mmCIF file of C-alpha atoms in Angstrom:
data_model
loop_
_atom_site.group_PDB
_atom_site.id
_atom_site.type_symbol
_atom_site.label_atom_id
_atom_site.label_comp_id
_atom_site.label_asym_id
_atom_site.label_seq_id
_atom_site.Cartn_x
_atom_site.Cartn_y
_atom_site.Cartn_z
ATOM 1 C CA UNK A 1 22.670 19.745 37.507
ATOM 2 C CA UNK A 2 25.100 22.412 38.604
ATOM 3 C CA UNK A 3 24.837 24.862 41.439
ATOM 4 C CA UNK A 4 24.298 28.302 40.008
ATOM 5 C CA UNK A 5 26.804 30.975 40.960
ATOM 6 C CA UNK A 6 25.766 34.031 42.961
ATOM 7 C CA UNK A 7 26.674 36.252 40.006
ATOM 8 C CA UNK A 8 23.996 34.673 37.823
ATOM 9 C CA UNK A 9 21.298 33.420 40.214
ATOM 10 C CA UNK A 10 19.157 34.938 42.956
ATOM 11 C CA UNK A 11 15.781 34.503 44.606
ATOM 12 C CA UNK A 12 14.125 35.881 41.489
ATOM 13 C CA UNK A 13 15.563 32.963 39.502
ATOM 14 C CA UNK A 14 13.895 30.325 41.701
ATOM 15 C CA UNK A 15 11.185 28.456 39.770
ATOM 16 C CA UNK A 16 10.768 25.425 42.014
ATOM 17 C CA UNK A 17 11.884 23.678 45.177
ATOM 18 C CA UNK A 18 13.271 20.178 44.845
ATOM 19 C CA UNK A 19 13.379 19.691 48.601
ATOM 20 C CA UNK A 20 11.300 21.422 51.304
ATOM 21 C CA UNK A 21 10.721 20.243 54.879
ATOM 22 C CA UNK A 22 9.824 21.756 58.254
ATOM 23 C CA UNK A 23 11.095 19.838 61.267
ATOM 24 C CA UNK A 24 12.200 19.948 64.895
ATOM 25 C CA UNK A 25 15.400 17.896 64.935
ATOM 26 C CA UNK A 26 16.127 16.358 61.522
ATOM 27 C CA UNK A 27 14.693 16.839 58.018
ATOM 28 C CA UNK A 28 13.614 13.179 57.905
ATOM 29 C CA UNK A 29 10.829 13.987 60.394
ATOM 30 C CA UNK A 30 7.415 14.275 58.785
ATOM 31 C CA UNK A 31 5.212 15.474 61.649
ATOM 32 C CA UNK A 32 7.040 16.314 64.855
ATOM 33 C CA UNK A 33 5.970 17.889 68.141
ATOM 34 C CA UNK A 34 7.693 20.532 70.220
ATOM 35 C CA UNK A 35 6.962 21.894 73.716
ATOM 36 C CA UNK A 36 6.817 25.564 74.651
ATOM 37 C CA UNK A 37 5.815 27.738 77.618
ATOM 38 C CA UNK A 38 3.112 30.137 76.428
ATOM 39 C CA UNK A 39 4.569 33.153 78.221
ATOM 40 C CA UNK A 40 5.349 35.288 75.162
ATOM 41 C CA UNK A 41 9.069 35.181 75.991
ATOM 42 C CA UNK A 42 10.399 31.654 75.600
ATOM 43 C CA UNK A 43 11.093 30.558 72.034
ATOM 44 C CA UNK A 44 11.259 27.078 70.562
ATOM 45 C CA UNK A 45 13.501 26.540 67.502
ATOM 46 C CA UNK A 46 11.837 25.208 64.375
ATOM 47 C CA UNK A 47 13.932 24.457 61.316
ATOM 48 C CA UNK A 48 13.194 24.598 57.614
ATOM 49 C CA UNK A 49 15.348 22.758 55.080
ATOM 50 C CA UNK A 50 15.073 23.419 51.353
ATOM 51 C CA UNK A 51 16.744 23.246 47.983
ATOM 52 C CA UNK A 52 15.797 26.086 45.627
ATOM 53 C CA UNK A 53 16.210 25.466 41.926
ATOM 54 C CA UNK A 54 15.652 26.954 38.498
ATOM 55 C CA UNK A 55 13.314 25.535 35.863
ATOM 56 C CA UNK A 56 15.846 22.808 35.002
ATOM 57 C CA UNK A 57 16.272 21.747 38.687
ATOM 58 C CA UNK A 58 19.701 23.332 38.938
ATOM 59 C CA UNK A 59 20.154 24.185 42.650
ATOM 60 C CA UNK A 60 20.405 27.865 43.523
ATOM 61 C CA UNK A 61 22.301 28.851 46.659
ATOM 62 C CA UNK A 62 20.449 31.714 48.332
ATOM 63 C CA UNK A 63 21.938 34.247 50.710
ATOM 64 C CA UNK A 64 20.820 34.381 54.348
ATOM 65 C CA UNK A 65 18.957 37.601 53.570
ATOM 66 C CA UNK A 66 17.117 35.993 50.653
ATOM 67 C CA UNK A 67 16.175 32.999 52.755
ATOM 68 C CA UNK A 68 14.749 35.251 55.459
ATOM 69 C CA UNK A 69 12.791 37.165 52.813
ATOM 70 C CA UNK A 70 11.301 33.989 51.363
ATOM 71 C CA UNK A 71 10.711 31.674 54.338
ATOM 72 C CA UNK A 72 7.830 32.139 56.787
ATOM 73 C CA UNK A 73 5.807 29.896 59.075
ATOM 74 C CA UNK A 74 2.065 29.402 58.596
ATOM 75 C CA UNK A 75 -0.624 27.280 60.182
ATOM 76 C CA UNK A 76 -0.704 23.796 58.700
ATOM 77 C CA UNK A 77 -4.490 23.464 58.533
ATOM 78 C CA UNK A 78 -5.318 26.659 56.639
ATOM 79 C CA UNK A 79 -2.061 28.231 55.468
ATOM 80 C CA UNK A 80 -2.766 31.492 57.295
ATOM 81 C CA UNK A 81 0.024 33.611 58.743
ATOM 82 C CA UNK A 82 0.788 33.175 62.426
ATOM 83 C CA UNK A 83 -1.568 35.079 64.722
ATOM 84 C CA UNK A 84 -3.568 34.511 67.904
ATOM 85 C CA UNK A 85 -0.519 35.013 70.117
ATOM 86 C CA UNK A 86 1.997 33.208 67.896
ATOM 87 C CA UNK A 87 5.069 34.992 66.561
ATOM 88 C CA UNK A 88 8.207 33.794 64.793
ATOM 89 C CA UNK A 89 11.594 35.434 64.432
ATOM 90 C CA UNK A 90 14.954 34.614 62.912
ATOM 91 C CA UNK A 91 16.525 36.189 66.011
ATOM 92 C CA UNK A 92 16.953 34.158 69.205
ATOM 93 C CA UNK A 93 16.390 35.994 72.470
ATOM 94 C CA UNK A 94 18.135 35.293 75.774
ATOM 95 C CA UNK A 95 15.618 32.899 77.301
ATOM 96 C CA UNK A 96 16.403 29.228 77.723
ATOM 97 C CA UNK A 97 14.477 26.525 75.903
ATOM 98 C CA UNK A 98 14.569 23.170 77.684
ATOM 99 C CA UNK A 99 11.786 20.773 76.766
ATOM 100 C CA UNK A 100 12.286 18.617 79.867
ATOM 101 C CA UNK A 101 11.151 21.554 82.032
ATOM 102 C CA UNK A 102 7.853 21.971 80.169
ATOM 103 C CA UNK A 103 5.059 19.731 81.556
ATOM 104 C CA UNK A 104 3.067 19.049 78.387
ATOM 105 C CA UNK A 105 1.903 15.637 77.297
ATOM 106 C CA UNK A 106 -0.607 16.493 74.571
ATOM 107 C CA UNK A 107 -1.915 19.432 72.587
ATOM 108 C CA UNK A 108 -4.702 21.758 73.723
ATOM 109 C CA UNK A 109 -6.799 20.716 70.757
ATOM 110 C CA UNK A 110 -6.936 17.793 68.369
ATOM 111 C CA UNK A 111 -4.488 18.259 65.467
ATOM 112 C CA UNK A 112 -5.996 18.755 62.016
ATOM 113 C CA UNK A 113 -6.292 15.837 59.692
ATOM 114 C CA UNK A 114 -3.064 15.071 57.891
ATOM 115 C CA UNK A 115 -3.087 14.767 54.130
ATOM 116 C CA UNK A 116 -4.710 11.631 52.793
ATOM 117 C CA UNK A 117 -2.343 11.687 49.858
ATOM 118 C CA UNK A 118 0.281 8.993 49.720
ATOM 119 C CA UNK A 119 3.436 10.049 51.505
ATOM 120 C CA UNK A 120 6.787 9.968 49.800
ATOM 121 C CA UNK A 121 9.354 8.492 52.186
ATOM 122 C CA UNK A 122 11.787 11.015 53.610
ATOM 123 C CA UNK A 123 15.446 11.013 52.809
ATOM 124 C CA UNK A 124 17.593 9.409 55.479
ATOM 125 C CA UNK A 125 20.396 11.352 57.122
ATOM 126 C CA UNK A 126 22.909 10.034 54.576
ATOM 127 C CA UNK A 127 20.629 10.755 51.632
ATOM 128 C CA UNK A 128 19.909 14.414 52.288
ATOM 129 C CA UNK A 129 20.590 16.559 49.235
ATOM 130 C CA UNK A 130 24.020 18.110 49.168
ATOM 131 C CA UNK A 131 22.573 21.504 48.242
ATOM 132 C CA UNK A 132 20.199 21.662 51.244
ATOM 133 C CA UNK A 133 20.015 25.024 53.041
ATOM 134 C CA UNK A 134 18.589 25.229 56.562
ATOM 135 C CA UNK A 135 17.141 28.217 58.397
ATOM 136 C CA UNK A 136 15.945 28.318 61.998
ATOM 137 C CA UNK A 137 12.932 30.289 63.148
ATOM 138 C CA UNK A 138 12.214 30.896 66.828
ATOM 139 C CA UNK A 139 8.541 30.620 67.772
ATOM 140 C CA UNK A 140 6.840 32.093 70.836
ATOM 141 C CA UNK A 141 3.229 32.142 72.013
ATOM 142 C CA UNK A 142 1.356 34.158 74.600
ATOM 143 C CA UNK A 143 -0.732 32.820 77.467
ATOM 144 C CA UNK A 144 -4.107 31.515 76.350
ATOM 145 C CA UNK A 145 -2.977 30.659 72.824
ATOM 146 C CA UNK A 146 -4.091 27.210 71.630
ATOM 147 C CA UNK A 147 -1.731 24.489 70.539
ATOM 148 C CA UNK A 148 -1.337 24.657 66.763
ATOM 149 C CA UNK A 149 0.357 22.743 63.971
ATOM 150 C CA UNK A 150 2.800 24.770 61.897
ATOM 151 C CA UNK A 151 3.957 24.495 58.295
ATOM 152 C CA UNK A 152 6.580 26.373 56.284
ATOM 153 C CA UNK A 153 6.003 28.640 53.302
ATOM 154 C CA UNK A 154 8.552 29.690 50.686
ATOM 155 C CA UNK A 155 7.482 32.636 48.544
ATOM 156 C CA UNK A 156 9.233 33.929 45.465
ATOM 157 C CA UNK A 157 6.344 36.183 44.412
ATOM 158 C CA UNK A 158 2.717 36.359 45.594
ATOM 159 C CA UNK A 159 1.875 34.106 42.664
ATOM 160 C CA UNK A 160 4.780 31.682 43.099
ATOM 161 C CA UNK A 161 5.037 30.036 46.489
ATOM 162 C CA UNK A 162 5.360 26.604 48.096
ATOM 163 C CA UNK A 163 4.155 25.184 51.418
ATOM 164 C CA UNK A 164 4.764 22.042 53.461
ATOM 165 C CA UNK A 165 1.006 21.565 53.817
ATOM 166 C CA UNK A 166 -0.652 19.690 50.936
ATOM 167 C CA UNK A 167 -4.002 21.184 51.959
ATOM 168 C CA UNK A 168 -2.780 24.655 51.013
ATOM 169 C CA UNK A 169 -2.563 25.717 47.363
ATOM 170 C CA UNK A 170 0.894 26.189 45.963
ATOM 171 C CA UNK A 171 2.223 26.695 42.468
ATOM 172 C CA UNK A 172 3.514 23.157 42.081
ATOM 173 C CA UNK A 173 0.336 21.185 42.608
ATOM 174 C CA UNK A 174 -0.041 20.637 46.357
ATOM 175 C CA UNK A 175 3.603 20.172 47.204
ATOM 176 C CA UNK A 176 4.995 17.795 44.576
ATOM 177 C CA UNK A 177 2.241 15.245 45.218
ATOM 178 C CA UNK A 178 2.731 15.295 48.974
ATOM 179 C CA UNK A 179 6.512 15.112 48.997
ATOM 180 C CA UNK A 180 6.718 18.357 50.937
ATOM 181 C CA UNK A 181 4.044 17.327 53.463
ATOM 182 C CA UNK A 182 5.590 18.005 56.881
ATOM 183 C CA UNK A 183 4.712 19.934 60.030
ATOM 184 C CA UNK A 184 5.613 20.631 63.627
ATOM 185 C CA UNK A 185 2.896 20.652 66.276
ATOM 186 C CA UNK A 186 3.480 23.145 69.097
ATOM 187 C CA UNK A 187 2.388 21.780 72.484
ATOM 188 C CA UNK A 188 1.829 24.701 74.837
ATOM 189 C CA UNK A 189 2.052 24.869 78.616
ATOM 190 C CA UNK A 190 0.716 27.823 80.570
ATOM 191 C CA UNK A 191 3.295 29.663 82.715
ATOM 192 C CA UNK A 192 3.687 27.708 85.970
ATOM 193 C CA UNK A 193 2.460 28.824 89.393
ATOM 194 C CA UNK A 194 4.967 28.244 92.196
ATOM 195 C CA UNK A 195 3.909 27.996 95.837
ATOM 196 C CA UNK A 196 6.079 29.101 98.802
ATOM 197 C CA UNK A 197 7.114 25.473 99.323
ATOM 198 C CA UNK A 198 8.487 25.448 95.766
ATOM 199 C CA UNK A 199 10.915 28.147 96.968
ATOM 200 C CA UNK A 200 12.039 26.084 99.963
ATOM 201 C CA UNK A 201 9.713 27.630 102.546
ATOM 202 C CA UNK A 202 7.578 25.708 105.017
ATOM 203 C CA UNK A 203 3.868 25.212 104.325
ATOM 204 C CA UNK A 204 3.229 28.398 106.317
ATOM 205 C CA UNK A 205 5.758 30.326 104.183
ATOM 206 C CA UNK A 206 8.537 30.636 106.773
ATOM 207 C CA UNK A 207 12.091 30.571 105.382
ATOM 208 C CA UNK A 208 15.047 29.356 107.435
ATOM 209 C CA UNK A 209 18.079 31.630 107.374
ATOM 210 C CA UNK A 210 21.741 31.422 108.352
ATOM 211 C CA UNK A 211 23.716 34.045 110.245
ATOM 212 C CA UNK A 212 26.519 35.498 108.141
ATOM 213 C CA UNK A 213 29.311 38.037 108.371
ATOM 214 C CA UNK A 214 30.953 39.513 111.443
ATOM 215 C CA UNK A 215 28.958 39.299 114.690
ATOM 216 C CA UNK A 216 31.289 41.547 116.714
ATOM 217 C CA UNK A 217 28.855 44.492 116.567
ATOM 218 C CA UNK A 218 25.471 45.427 118.048
ATOM 219 C CA UNK A 219 24.056 44.289 114.743
ATOM 220 C CA UNK A 220 24.441 41.229 112.560
ATOM 221 C CA UNK A 221 22.981 39.749 109.371
ATOM 222 C CA UNK A 222 20.970 36.722 108.397
ATOM 223 C CA UNK A 223 20.647 35.547 104.797
ATOM 224 C CA UNK A 224 17.716 33.570 103.483
ATOM 225 C CA UNK A 225 18.091 31.517 100.307
ATOM 226 C CA UNK A 226 15.059 31.026 98.082
ATOM 227 C CA UNK A 227 15.698 27.965 95.921
ATOM 228 C CA UNK A 228 12.826 27.651 93.441
ATOM 229 C CA UNK A 229 12.059 24.293 91.881
ATOM 230 C CA UNK A 230 9.986 23.504 88.831
ATOM 231 C CA UNK A 231 8.798 19.936 88.378
ATOM 232 C CA UNK A 232 11.224 18.885 91.090
ATOM 233 C CA UNK A 233 14.309 20.407 89.436
ATOM 234 C CA UNK A 234 16.153 23.624 90.215
ATOM 235 C CA UNK A 235 14.672 26.535 88.292
ATOM 236 C CA UNK A 236 17.281 28.755 86.604
ATOM 237 C CA UNK A 237 16.528 32.429 87.119
ATOM 238 C CA UNK A 238 16.984 35.587 85.091
ATOM 239 C CA UNK A 239 16.387 38.555 87.398
ATOM 240 C CA UNK A 240 14.330 40.032 90.230
ATOM 241 C CA UNK A 241 12.883 43.468 90.964
ATOM 242 C CA UNK A 242 9.974 45.396 92.455
ATOM 243 C CA UNK A 243 7.837 45.495 89.306
ATOM 244 C CA UNK A 244 6.798 42.836 86.828
ATOM 245 C CA UNK A 245 8.796 42.417 83.644
ATOM 246 C CA UNK A 246 7.281 43.780 80.445
ATOM 247 C CA UNK A 247 8.105 42.295 77.072
ATOM 248 C CA UNK A 248 10.746 40.031 78.563
ATOM 249 C CA UNK A 249 12.774 42.912 80.006
ATOM 250 C CA UNK A 250 14.210 42.355 83.509
ATOM 251 C CA UNK A 251 12.000 43.557 86.379
ATOM 252 C CA UNK A 252 12.783 47.148 87.318
ATOM 253 C CA UNK A 253 13.183 48.807 90.700
ATOM 254 C CA UNK A 254 14.490 47.683 94.079
ATOM 255 C CA UNK A 255 12.368 45.962 96.710
ATOM 256 C CA UNK A 256 12.900 45.864 100.436
ATOM 257 C CA UNK A 257 11.582 46.478 103.940
ATOM 258 C CA UNK A 258 12.665 47.923 107.268
ATOM 259 C CA UNK A 259 10.824 47.311 110.506
ATOM 260 C CA UNK A 260 11.057 47.417 114.312
ATOM 261 C CA UNK A 261 10.494 44.778 116.936
ATOM 262 C CA UNK A 262 9.139 45.329 120.423
ATOM 263 C CA UNK A 263 11.293 46.649 123.275
ATOM 264 C CA UNK A 264 11.996 43.178 124.692
ATOM 265 C CA UNK A 265 12.246 41.396 121.331
ATOM 266 C CA UNK A 266 15.548 39.677 120.476
ATOM 267 C CA UNK A 267 15.573 41.739 117.265
ATOM 268 C CA UNK A 268 14.944 45.464 117.778
ATOM 269 C CA UNK A 269 15.062 46.332 114.082
ATOM 270 C CA UNK A 270 15.633 44.703 110.714
ATOM 271 C CA UNK A 271 16.576 46.062 107.278
ATOM 272 C CA UNK A 272 16.504 43.892 104.148
ATOM 273 C CA UNK A 273 18.918 43.644 101.258
ATOM 274 C CA UNK A 274 19.165 41.225 98.324
ATOM 275 C CA UNK A 275 21.164 40.292 95.267
ATOM 276 C CA UNK A 276 20.320 39.451 91.691
ATOM 277 C CA UNK A 277 20.440 35.674 91.017
ATOM 278 C CA UNK A 278 24.042 34.535 90.905
ATOM 279 C CA UNK A 279 25.490 37.848 92.076
ATOM 280 C CA UNK A 280 27.759 38.056 95.129
ATOM 281 C CA UNK A 281 27.030 41.775 95.559
ATOM 282 C CA UNK A 282 23.934 43.211 97.190
ATOM 283 C CA UNK A 283 21.722 45.289 94.913
ATOM 284 C CA UNK A 284 22.667 48.932 95.731
ATOM 285 C CA UNK A 285 19.100 50.181 95.311
ATOM 286 C CA UNK A 286 17.938 47.712 97.945
ATOM 287 C CA UNK A 287 20.320 48.978 100.651
ATOM 288 C CA UNK A 288 17.926 50.219 101.806
ATOM 289 C CA UNK A 289 14.684 51.263 100.156
ATOM 290 C CA UNK A 290 14.097 55.028 100.295
ATOM 291 C CA UNK A 291 13.121 57.038 102.208
ATOM 292 C CA UNK A 292 15.174 55.205 104.849
ATOM 293 C CA UNK A 293 18.506 56.950 105.074
ATOM 294 C CA UNK A 294 19.989 56.167 108.468
ATOM 295 C CA UNK A 295 19.469 54.582 111.868
ATOM 296 C CA UNK A 296 19.842 56.882 114.854
ATOM 297 C CA UNK A 297 20.099 56.023 118.532
ATOM 298 C CA UNK A 298 16.852 56.651 120.381
ATOM 299 C CA UNK A 299 18.661 58.943 122.855
ATOM 300 C CA UNK A 300 20.125 61.095 120.078
ATOM 301 C CA UNK A 301 18.801 64.537 119.185
ATOM 302 C CA UNK A 302 16.345 64.924 116.329
ATOM 303 C CA UNK A 303 18.876 66.507 113.973
ATOM 304 C CA UNK A 304 22.113 65.131 112.612
ATOM 305 C CA UNK A 305 23.807 62.842 115.122
ATOM 306 C CA UNK A 306 27.207 61.247 115.527
ATOM 307 C CA UNK A 307 25.269 58.153 116.611
ATOM 308 C CA UNK A 308 23.808 57.665 113.112
ATOM 309 C CA UNK A 309 24.509 54.422 111.295
ATOM 310 C CA UNK A 310 24.054 53.957 107.564
ATOM 311 C CA UNK A 311 22.694 50.661 106.192
ATOM 312 C CA UNK A 312 25.164 50.347 103.319
ATOM 313 C CA UNK A 313 28.151 50.942 105.606
ATOM 314 C CA UNK A 314 26.721 48.460 108.102
ATOM 315 C CA UNK A 315 26.321 45.879 105.355
ATOM 316 C CA UNK A 316 29.870 46.394 104.072
ATOM 317 C CA UNK A 317 31.308 46.217 107.601
ATOM 318 C CA UNK A 318 29.284 43.241 108.735
ATOM 319 C CA UNK A 319 28.818 41.148 105.569
ATOM 320 C CA UNK A 320 30.277 42.738 102.420
ATOM 321 C CA UNK A 321 29.348 39.869 100.091
ATOM 322 C CA UNK A 322 26.334 37.657 99.507
ATOM 323 C CA UNK A 323 26.853 34.163 100.860
ATOM 324 C CA UNK A 324 26.414 31.230 98.426
ATOM 325 C CA UNK A 325 25.309 33.151 95.313
ATOM 326 C CA UNK A 326 23.860 30.938 92.600
ATOM 327 C CA UNK A 327 21.989 31.533 89.337
ATOM 328 C CA UNK A 328 19.226 29.235 90.612
ATOM 329 C CA UNK A 329 18.880 31.100 93.904
ATOM 330 C CA UNK A 330 17.592 34.387 95.269
ATOM 331 C CA UNK A 331 19.358 35.531 98.439
ATOM 332 C CA UNK A 332 17.496 37.937 100.717
ATOM 333 C CA UNK A 333 19.499 39.237 103.668
ATOM 334 C CA UNK A 334 18.371 41.125 106.751
ATOM 335 C CA UNK A 335 20.590 43.376 108.845
ATOM 336 C CA UNK A 336 19.405 43.050 112.450
ATOM 337 C CA UNK A 337 20.147 44.905 115.684
ATOM 338 C CA UNK A 338 19.477 44.386 119.365
ATOM 339 C CA UNK A 339 19.680 48.060 120.401
ATOM 340 C CA UNK A 340 16.798 50.445 119.734
ATOM 341 C CA UNK A 341 17.179 52.749 116.765
ATOM 342 C CA UNK A 342 14.980 55.283 114.962
ATOM 343 C CA UNK A 343 14.566 55.078 111.195
ATOM 344 C CA UNK A 344 15.303 58.478 109.664
ATOM 345 C CA UNK A 345 15.075 59.925 106.159
ATOM 346 C CA UNK A 346 17.753 62.110 104.575
ATOM 347 C CA UNK A 347 16.297 65.174 106.360
ATOM 348 C CA UNK A 348 16.667 63.539 109.757
ATOM 349 C CA UNK A 349 12.933 62.974 110.220
ATOM 350 C CA UNK A 350 11.526 59.787 111.699
ATOM 351 C CA UNK A 351 9.781 57.528 109.189
ATOM 352 C CA UNK A 352 7.275 54.701 109.541
ATOM 353 C CA UNK A 353 8.135 51.016 109.231
ATOM 354 C CA UNK A 354 7.744 49.071 105.999
ATOM 355 C CA UNK A 355 7.377 45.466 107.118
ATOM 356 C CA UNK A 356 6.617 43.827 103.765
ATOM 357 C CA UNK A 357 7.455 44.093 100.086
ATOM 358 C CA UNK A 358 6.642 42.480 96.750
ATOM 359 C CA UNK A 359 9.305 40.726 94.720
ATOM 360 C CA UNK A 360 8.849 39.999 91.017
ATOM 361 C CA UNK A 361 10.894 37.180 89.531
ATOM 362 C CA UNK A 362 11.681 36.441 85.894
ATOM 363 C CA UNK A 363 13.017 32.933 85.380
ATOM 364 C CA UNK A 364 15.372 31.808 82.631
ATOM 365 C CA UNK A 365 12.443 30.335 80.652
ATOM 366 C CA UNK A 366 10.697 33.720 80.506
ATOM 367 C CA UNK A 367 8.038 32.988 83.152
ATOM 368 C CA UNK A 368 7.019 35.676 85.635
ATOM 369 C CA UNK A 369 6.507 34.919 89.329
ATOM 370 C CA UNK A 370 5.401 37.152 92.191
ATOM 371 C CA UNK A 371 6.214 36.718 95.885
ATOM 372 C CA UNK A 372 5.322 38.803 98.921
ATOM 373 C CA UNK A 373 7.995 39.058 101.611
ATOM 374 C CA UNK A 374 7.323 40.089 105.193
ATOM 375 C CA UNK A 375 9.488 40.161 108.278
ATOM 376 C CA UNK A 376 8.279 39.875 111.851
ATOM 377 C CA UNK A 377 11.086 41.269 113.997
ATOM 378 C CA UNK A 378 9.414 40.181 117.220
ATOM 379 C CA UNK A 379 9.324 36.527 116.096
ATOM 380 C CA UNK A 380 12.453 36.939 113.942
ATOM 381 C CA UNK A 381 10.737 35.275 110.981
ATOM 382 C CA UNK A 382 10.935 35.947 107.263
ATOM 383 C CA UNK A 383 7.782 34.771 105.485
ATOM 384 C CA UNK A 384 7.061 34.487 101.778
ATOM 385 C CA UNK A 385 3.707 34.040 100.126
#
């Protein structure tokens, strides 16, 4: 047997496969399992190894484009194309796949019966065919999808195709008498729900902060670190915003609040700011949330005033940088003052307090989380829920 050259052989010349396996880690696996969050974003890698050949079993080396044209994933039990929330792509997205973070111990449904045909032992690592070509497909599933067992399909024409499921018809008599019989069972976990305590808050949702920056003014800042954990381990994060992510895109919009305390409260006013996970710079759109434009001394006139202070300038003067940024952490800061101030919009008009906000979080595994944040200036407490 000789490998055919690209000038004389192509996908159209393929008449058979002499090797064809679907697997998770190594082609010697017959029926593996793989874990996945069913959030529609995270992908698990599933590999397909094959040797295409002509009628005389001469191997044919296919291009990457030809392989992607010919190879698809199907359901092992019936050979149907992926549906019901399952998708597969040759393109990997940005989300992290770490099986140890996915709490799945068994499938959502009993796997279909494997073939009763005698199995041909798999080639060991040293015995794999020299002409083997491997492609990786990235599988995702949406919430509510059932666990399924997947097989691979290689199609030359609608009439000439091969599968790794001996229960599905192929042109070579049920997969070379079972030699191609292999599958990967996808074990799905629903997107996790995290409680306030999973973010480091107390059982009542209160978060402990640390004073930061320069305290030589009539205002100062406190930063609160939210350190989410999943299954007891730090949860890597992707991004945060004021609206939920759609299609795996980062959440859009800035979130924040600004509120007053009582006359005798230790905190007369508070204005929030925050950073994206891992960033040392406060999100500009969150300094502050419109329509808040400035803080003006209570004794000042209604119009423009030399006593006006601007939140961004106050942040840069007092803090300037987020303390302890980390990709596994969300830092929410609050500028605070002990002298009464009015909140004004860009036209110099007084505006009402906004004492709470909603923060949407997209973690590195593609899961969405939602937290409400509220600040009680009188008690000087930031609460999440």
